[in-house]
Amino acid sequence: MLGKAPNAALWSGLFTHLTESWNNFKGLDPNYTTWMDIMEKHGYRTQKFGKLDYTSGHHSIRFILIYIVGEIILALRQLDLLQKTIVIYTSDHGELAMEHRQFYKMSMYEASAHVPLLIMGPGIKANLQVSNVVSLVDIYPTMLAIAGIPLPQNLSGYSLLPLSSEKFKNEHKFKNPHPPWILSEFHGCNVNASTYMLRTNQWKYIAYADGVSVLPQLFDLSSDPDELTNIATTFPEITYSLDQKLRSILNYPKVSASVHQYNKEQFINWKQSVGQNYSNVIANLRWHQDWQKEPMKYESAIDQWLKTHTIQTKLEQK
């Protein structure tokens, strides 16, 4: 665990310092265009009925991103580095942009969980589209394979090189093939239950918490790409099969219980560290506008949540 100074920025202790670039851009015009300049120029903020129009904002960001990627490719070509460089274009998450009447990320719906993955460079077949489901955890072993570095044992991901050409496919024919599914799980902010997704080419199975207290979802992406109809109860055999497969990969009810126990313990530690200033601090975090609607009600809900934790802990100690 990396330590950080008491007044350091949030998350700053999670990462090591970046290594120095081999090209430090000495002599660069100090007035060069920044990404903030581009966002302002192309009107990221648009107003609609007095509120931010998230859909238009999302489209604006996509335009900016395409422009920036084009600039990177152009620079590599001008420096005669494009034919010597592996370029990977992807994202850590998508954007709901008001699909399912939601915005932001942290969802297993396609708009959030499905991201582009484009790879170009020496040895990669051009204009090849792969329909197999793959995951971001596959990027690390893929980069090792491209560099000719043996893959460590017990990696979560798989090299994608066998999917990129017949040559690589034949070389890896009898080696650890990519399974026909991918797993995703989320335990972060803005959700009140751990979420798990098992995705195949056709099916998407989403389970929550212990798999019982919140009903699961099943979508047939071949006929319902917008994920509008939950067919978990319509196809119980498929639902059961995918749930069993998910449980064989990880015991998600146990993981969920562990995560929520940890969350409560850490919240108690944080509350104790804040001391008498707790009410003021929690009212001025990033959700402060919503919190001010009924602050005492929200504090009471948290207290009830923590009491449940205390009761469970005492029972376990007995």
Tab-separated table of C-alpha atoms in Angstrom:
chain	number	residue	atom	x	y	z
A	1	MET	CA	0.000	0.000	0.000
A	2	LEU	CA	1.546	3.285	-1.058
A	3	GLY	CA	1.470	6.025	1.541
A	4	LYS	CA	0.557	9.626	0.816
A	5	ALA	CA	0.897	12.978	2.500
A	6	PRO	CA	-2.016	14.069	4.766
A	7	ASN	CA	-3.074	16.827	2.361
A	8	ALA	CA	-2.402	14.949	-0.885
A	9	ALA	CA	-5.048	14.816	-3.589
A	10	LEU	CA	-7.612	12.014	-3.571
A	11	TRP	CA	-6.282	8.785	-5.197
A	12	SER	CA	-2.756	10.220	-5.484
A	13	GLY	CA	-1.390	7.463	-3.264
A	14	LEU	CA	-2.635	4.709	-5.554
A	15	PHE	CA	-0.060	5.173	-8.293
A	16	THR	CA	3.705	5.219	-8.535
A	17	HIS	CA	5.386	8.177	-10.182
A	18	LEU	CA	5.411	8.131	-13.968
A	19	THR	CA	8.748	7.399	-15.585
A	20	GLU	CA	10.403	10.210	-17.473
A	21	SER	CA	9.609	10.318	-21.174
A	22	TRP	CA	12.465	9.644	-23.576
A	23	ASN	CA	11.295	12.709	-25.505
A	24	ASN	CA	10.554	15.595	-23.159
A	25	PHE	CA	9.329	17.929	-25.943
A	26	LYS	CA	11.968	20.567	-25.259
A	27	GLY	CA	11.345	23.675	-27.275
A	28	LEU	CA	7.584	23.065	-27.417
A	29	ASP	CA	5.568	26.248	-27.835
A	30	PRO	CA	4.203	27.063	-24.339
A	31	ASN	CA	0.968	28.221	-25.995
A	32	TYR	CA	0.260	24.872	-27.654
A	33	THR	CA	-3.384	23.742	-27.768
A	34	THR	CA	-4.525	21.709	-24.777
A	35	TRP	CA	-7.422	19.281	-24.601
A	36	MET	CA	-9.315	21.856	-22.517
A	37	ASP	CA	-8.942	24.368	-25.352
A	38	ILE	CA	-10.396	21.839	-27.795
A	39	MET	CA	-13.328	21.008	-25.496
A	40	GLU	CA	-14.186	24.680	-25.097
A	41	LYS	CA	-13.875	25.357	-28.825
A	42	HIS	CA	-16.225	22.539	-29.804
A	43	GLY	CA	-18.839	23.351	-27.180
A	44	TYR	CA	-18.795	20.459	-24.744
A	45	ARG	CA	-21.307	22.231	-22.494
A	46	THR	CA	-24.694	22.539	-24.108
A	47	GLN	CA	-27.885	23.645	-22.394
A	48	LYS	CA	-31.302	22.048	-22.759
A	49	PHE	CA	-34.281	23.034	-20.637
A	50	GLY	CA	-31.914	24.653	-18.169
A	51	LYS	CA	-29.863	21.496	-17.592
A	52	LEU	CA	-26.754	19.991	-19.090
A	53	ASP	CA	-27.590	18.051	-22.238
A	54	TYR	CA	-25.635	14.873	-21.562
A	55	THR	CA	-26.302	13.307	-24.953
A	56	SER	CA	-24.935	16.276	-26.891
A	57	GLY	CA	-22.025	16.501	-24.476
A	58	HIS	CA	-21.236	12.836	-25.075
A	59	HIS	CA	-21.258	13.302	-28.849
A	60	SER	CA	-18.975	16.322	-28.477
A	61	ILE	CA	-16.488	14.308	-26.448
A	62	ARG	CA	-16.499	11.576	-29.089
A	63	PHE	CA	-15.700	14.150	-31.766
A	64	ILE	CA	-12.824	15.514	-29.677
A	65	LEU	CA	-11.491	12.020	-29.053
A	66	ILE	CA	-11.482	11.150	-32.754
A	67	TYR	CA	-9.615	14.383	-33.445
A	68	ILE	CA	-6.977	13.670	-30.784
A	69	VAL	CA	-6.433	10.081	-31.948
A	70	GLY	CA	-5.988	11.388	-35.483
A	71	GLU	CA	-3.352	13.820	-34.237
A	72	ILE	CA	-1.456	10.983	-32.536
A	73	ILE	CA	-1.498	8.812	-35.667
A	74	LEU	CA	-0.405	11.786	-37.785
A	75	ALA	CA	2.493	12.531	-35.422
A	76	LEU	CA	3.658	8.906	-35.526
A	77	ARG	CA	3.520	8.945	-39.326
A	78	GLN	CA	5.441	12.223	-39.565
A	79	LEU	CA	8.135	10.875	-37.232
A	80	ASP	CA	8.368	7.679	-39.303
A	81	LEU	CA	7.339	5.648	-36.250
A	82	LEU	CA	3.913	4.391	-37.305
A	83	GLN	CA	5.232	1.203	-38.934
A	84	LYS	CA	7.280	0.468	-35.812
A	85	THR	CA	4.555	1.145	-33.255
A	86	ILE	CA	1.731	-0.923	-31.790
A	87	VAL	CA	-1.287	1.341	-31.310
A	88	ILE	CA	-4.102	0.224	-29.018
A	89	TYR	CA	-7.293	2.265	-28.871
A	90	THR	CA	-9.701	1.430	-26.065
A	91	SER	CA	-11.345	2.823	-22.939
A	92	ASP	CA	-11.759	1.804	-19.313
A	93	HIS	CA	-15.540	2.189	-19.600
A	94	GLY	CA	-18.288	3.510	-21.837
A	95	GLU	CA	-20.924	6.183	-21.222
A	96	LEU	CA	-24.636	5.544	-20.815
A	97	ALA	CA	-25.457	9.016	-22.212
A	98	MET	CA	-29.092	8.693	-21.082
A	99	GLU	CA	-29.596	5.136	-22.368
A	100	HIS	CA	-31.891	3.366	-19.895
A	101	ARG	CA	-32.491	6.893	-18.552
A	102	GLN	CA	-29.045	6.891	-16.975
A	103	PHE	CA	-25.789	8.722	-17.473
A	104	TYR	CA	-22.197	8.080	-16.395
A	105	LYS	CA	-20.824	4.536	-16.064
A	106	MET	CA	-20.835	1.851	-13.317
A	107	SER	CA	-23.416	-0.305	-15.089
A	108	MET	CA	-23.354	-3.644	-16.889
A	109	TYR	CA	-25.491	-2.319	-19.735
A	110	GLU	CA	-23.680	-2.332	-23.079
A	111	ALA	CA	-23.338	1.449	-23.276
A	112	SER	CA	-21.217	1.350	-20.134
A	113	ALA	CA	-19.575	-2.088	-20.190
A	114	HIS	CA	-18.897	-2.515	-23.926
A	115	VAL	CA	-15.903	-0.500	-25.113
A	116	PRO	CA	-14.020	-0.303	-28.413
A	117	LEU	CA	-10.759	-2.206	-28.798
A	118	LEU	CA	-8.670	-1.512	-31.884
A	119	ILE	CA	-5.119	-2.782	-32.332
A	120	MET	CA	-2.844	-1.848	-35.222
A	121	GLY	CA	0.828	-2.329	-35.882
A	122	PRO	CA	3.459	-4.736	-37.221
A	123	GLY	CA	2.133	-8.293	-37.555
A	124	ILE	CA	-1.497	-7.300	-36.967
A	125	LYS	CA	-3.791	-8.012	-39.913
A	126	ALA	CA	-5.422	-4.857	-41.282
A	127	ASN	CA	-9.216	-4.420	-41.474
A	128	LEU	CA	-9.867	-7.568	-39.449
A	129	GLN	CA	-13.028	-7.538	-37.354
A	130	VAL	CA	-13.233	-10.064	-34.521
A	131	SER	CA	-16.626	-10.983	-33.069
A	132	ASN	CA	-15.264	-12.958	-30.110
A	133	VAL	CA	-15.939	-11.521	-26.674
A	134	VAL	CA	-12.723	-10.300	-25.053
A	135	SER	CA	-11.840	-8.259	-21.992
A	136	LEU	CA	-9.552	-5.394	-21.018
A	137	VAL	CA	-7.570	-7.830	-18.865
A	138	ASP	CA	-6.489	-9.426	-22.157
A	139	ILE	CA	-4.460	-6.353	-23.120
A	140	TYR	CA	-1.599	-7.083	-20.716
A	141	PRO	CA	-0.906	-10.647	-21.944
A	142	THR	CA	-1.382	-9.449	-25.528
A	143	MET	CA	1.314	-6.806	-25.100
A	144	LEU	CA	3.658	-9.354	-23.536
A	145	ALA	CA	3.058	-11.712	-26.455
A	146	ILE	CA	3.721	-8.934	-28.980
A	147	ALA	CA	7.016	-8.186	-27.210
A	148	GLY	CA	7.945	-11.875	-27.226
A	149	ILE	CA	7.885	-12.099	-23.426
A	150	PRO	CA	6.663	-15.414	-21.945
A	151	LEU	CA	3.335	-15.065	-20.156
A	152	PRO	CA	3.383	-15.547	-16.374
A	153	GLN	CA	1.288	-18.333	-14.904
A	154	ASN	CA	-2.242	-17.744	-13.595
A	155	LEU	CA	-2.971	-14.558	-15.526
A	156	SER	CA	-6.613	-13.485	-15.580
A	157	GLY	CA	-6.363	-12.488	-19.244
A	158	TYR	CA	-5.436	-14.161	-22.513
A	159	SER	CA	-3.305	-13.088	-25.456
A	160	LEU	CA	-5.431	-11.841	-28.346
A	161	LEU	CA	-2.743	-12.510	-30.951
A	162	PRO	CA	-4.336	-15.833	-32.018
A	163	LEU	CA	-7.372	-13.802	-33.095
A	164	SER	CA	-5.313	-11.347	-35.144
A	165	SER	CA	-4.027	-13.620	-37.936
A	166	GLU	CA	-3.824	-17.242	-39.100
A	167	LYS	CA	-0.088	-17.235	-38.346
A	168	PHE	CA	-0.596	-16.427	-34.682
A	169	LYS	CA	-3.634	-18.705	-34.547
A	170	ASN	CA	-1.592	-21.722	-35.693
A	171	GLU	CA	1.257	-20.870	-33.316
A	172	HIS	CA	-1.139	-20.754	-30.351
A	173	LYS	CA	-3.450	-23.567	-31.488
A	174	PHE	CA	-2.776	-25.825	-28.520
A	175	LYS	CA	-2.071	-23.100	-25.983
A	176	ASN	CA	-4.582	-21.824	-23.426
A	177	PRO	CA	-7.382	-20.596	-25.753
A	178	HIS	CA	-9.621	-17.691	-24.801
A	179	PRO	CA	-12.873	-18.957	-23.216
A	180	PRO	CA	-16.193	-18.098	-24.931
A	181	TRP	CA	-17.162	-15.766	-22.082
A	182	ILE	CA	-15.920	-12.745	-20.178
A	183	LEU	CA	-16.472	-11.776	-16.569
A	184	SER	CA	-16.996	-8.323	-15.141
A	185	GLU	CA	-17.686	-7.289	-11.558
A	186	PHE	CA	-18.231	-3.951	-9.857
A	187	HIS	CA	-18.251	-3.027	-6.175
A	188	GLY	CA	-17.609	0.708	-6.407
A	189	CYS	CA	-19.420	3.926	-5.712
A	190	ASN	CA	-23.025	4.762	-6.609
A	191	VAL	CA	-24.212	1.148	-6.358
A	192	ASN	CA	-25.797	-0.466	-3.314
A	193	ALA	CA	-25.125	-4.062	-4.357
A	194	SER	CA	-22.125	-5.816	-5.852
A	195	THR	CA	-22.770	-6.464	-9.537
A	196	TYR	CA	-21.509	-9.314	-11.729
A	197	MET	CA	-21.767	-9.908	-15.462
A	198	LEU	CA	-21.118	-13.069	-17.439
A	199	ARG	CA	-21.127	-12.254	-21.149
A	200	THR	CA	-21.051	-14.543	-24.181
A	201	ASN	CA	-21.588	-13.620	-27.815
A	202	GLN	CA	-25.341	-14.100	-27.472
A	203	TRP	CA	-26.161	-13.867	-23.785
A	204	LYS	CA	-25.573	-11.409	-20.984
A	205	TYR	CA	-26.283	-12.578	-17.454
A	206	ILE	CA	-26.185	-10.006	-14.635
A	207	ALA	CA	-26.310	-11.058	-10.978
A	208	TYR	CA	-26.477	-8.849	-7.915
A	209	ALA	CA	-25.289	-9.271	-4.313
A	210	ASP	CA	-26.139	-12.807	-3.161
A	211	GLY	CA	-28.095	-13.672	-6.305
A	212	VAL	CA	-31.373	-13.853	-4.356
A	213	SER	CA	-32.182	-10.533	-2.689
A	214	VAL	CA	-32.055	-8.763	-6.065
A	215	LEU	CA	-33.403	-10.601	-9.107
A	216	PRO	CA	-30.896	-11.316	-11.892
A	217	GLN	CA	-31.154	-10.100	-15.469
A	218	LEU	CA	-30.749	-12.024	-18.707
A	219	PHE	CA	-30.574	-10.423	-22.149
A	220	ASP	CA	-30.411	-12.041	-25.574
A	221	LEU	CA	-28.112	-9.582	-27.330
A	222	SER	CA	-28.705	-11.182	-30.718
A	223	SER	CA	-32.383	-10.155	-30.687
A	224	ASP	CA	-32.348	-7.425	-28.040
A	225	PRO	CA	-29.115	-5.422	-28.470
A	226	ASP	CA	-30.587	-2.466	-26.545
A	227	GLU	CA	-31.238	-4.696	-23.512
A	228	LEU	CA	-34.838	-3.656	-23.077
A	229	THR	CA	-36.343	-7.013	-22.072
A	230	ASN	CA	-35.165	-9.052	-19.105
A	231	ILE	CA	-35.876	-12.689	-20.013
A	232	ALA	CA	-34.386	-14.337	-16.917
A	233	THR	CA	-37.721	-15.878	-15.907
A	234	THR	CA	-38.681	-16.690	-19.510
A	235	PHE	CA	-35.622	-18.907	-20.008
A	236	PRO	CA	-34.938	-20.415	-16.562
A	237	GLU	CA	-32.659	-23.145	-17.953
A	238	ILE	CA	-30.308	-20.616	-19.558
A	239	THR	CA	-30.455	-18.403	-16.473
A	240	TYR	CA	-29.544	-21.343	-14.246
A	241	SER	CA	-26.768	-22.519	-16.569
A	242	LEU	CA	-25.127	-19.092	-16.733
A	243	ASP	CA	-25.498	-18.587	-12.988
A	244	GLN	CA	-23.793	-21.919	-12.337
A	245	LYS	CA	-20.998	-20.974	-14.719
A	246	LEU	CA	-20.570	-17.655	-12.926
A	247	ARG	CA	-20.419	-19.424	-9.555
A	248	SER	CA	-17.800	-21.824	-10.921
A	249	ILE	CA	-15.592	-18.845	-11.791
A	250	LEU	CA	-16.065	-17.102	-8.441
A	251	ASN	CA	-18.301	-17.572	-5.424
A	252	TYR	CA	-20.041	-14.251	-5.949
A	253	PRO	CA	-22.404	-14.403	-2.913
A	254	LYS	CA	-19.355	-14.886	-0.677
A	255	VAL	CA	-17.439	-12.125	-2.466
A	256	SER	CA	-20.395	-9.750	-2.061
A	257	ALA	CA	-20.663	-10.464	1.666
A	258	SER	CA	-16.937	-9.869	2.097
A	259	VAL	CA	-17.056	-6.598	0.153
A	260	HIS	CA	-19.967	-5.189	2.143
A	261	GLN	CA	-18.428	-6.244	5.443
A	262	TYR	CA	-15.232	-4.460	4.439
A	263	ASN	CA	-17.174	-1.350	3.390
A	264	LYS	CA	-18.857	-1.073	6.777
A	265	GLU	CA	-15.642	-1.625	8.701
A	266	GLN	CA	-13.844	1.035	6.687
A	267	PHE	CA	-16.740	3.475	7.068
A	268	ILE	CA	-16.663	3.019	10.844
A	269	ASN	CA	-12.911	3.669	10.871
A	270	TRP	CA	-13.394	6.799	8.756
A	271	LYS	CA	-16.258	8.076	10.926
A	272	GLN	CA	-14.180	7.646	14.065
A	273	SER	CA	-11.231	9.452	12.479
A	274	VAL	CA	-13.421	12.456	11.582
A	275	GLY	CA	-14.778	12.712	15.115
A	276	GLN	CA	-17.273	15.410	16.080
A	277	ASN	CA	-16.959	17.027	12.657
A	278	TYR	CA	-18.591	13.985	11.021
A	279	SER	CA	-21.981	15.590	10.206
A	280	ASN	CA	-20.380	18.623	8.592
A	281	VAL	CA	-17.862	16.587	6.599
A	282	ILE	CA	-20.346	14.084	5.204
A	283	ALA	CA	-22.737	16.901	4.247
A	284	ASN	CA	-20.073	18.550	2.098
A	285	LEU	CA	-18.783	15.664	0.038
A	286	ARG	CA	-19.424	15.479	-3.693
A	287	TRP	CA	-23.113	14.599	-3.213
A	288	HIS	CA	-23.700	17.705	-1.062
A	289	GLN	CA	-26.560	19.134	-3.172
A	290	ASP	CA	-28.696	16.009	-2.809
A	291	TRP	CA	-27.657	15.521	0.818
A	292	GLN	CA	-29.052	18.896	1.852
A	293	LYS	CA	-32.596	17.805	0.951
A	294	GLU	CA	-32.967	15.584	4.040
A	295	PRO	CA	-29.608	15.405	5.865
A	296	MET	CA	-30.925	13.955	9.134
A	297	LYS	CA	-32.848	11.240	7.320
A	298	TYR	CA	-29.713	10.202	5.422
A	299	GLU	CA	-27.572	10.189	8.570
A	300	SER	CA	-30.191	8.055	10.287
A	301	ALA	CA	-30.125	5.559	7.404
A	302	ILE	CA	-26.345	5.280	7.716
A	303	ASP	CA	-26.608	4.763	11.480
A	304	GLN	CA	-29.102	1.956	10.938
A	305	TRP	CA	-26.760	0.357	8.404
A	306	LEU	CA	-23.867	0.514	10.880
A	307	LYS	CA	-25.991	-0.946	13.699
A	308	THR	CA	-26.692	-3.963	11.518
A	309	HIS	CA	-22.943	-4.370	11.116
A	310	THR	CA	-22.401	-4.122	14.889
A	311	ILE	CA	-25.075	-6.723	15.661
A	312	GLN	CA	-23.643	-9.158	13.092
A	313	THR	CA	-20.119	-8.693	14.460
A	314	LYS	CA	-21.230	-9.379	18.039
A	315	LEU	CA	-23.078	-12.525	16.957
A	316	GLU	CA	-19.985	-13.781	15.131
A	317	GLN	CA	-17.825	-13.141	18.207
A	318	LYS	CA	-20.177	-15.224	20.359
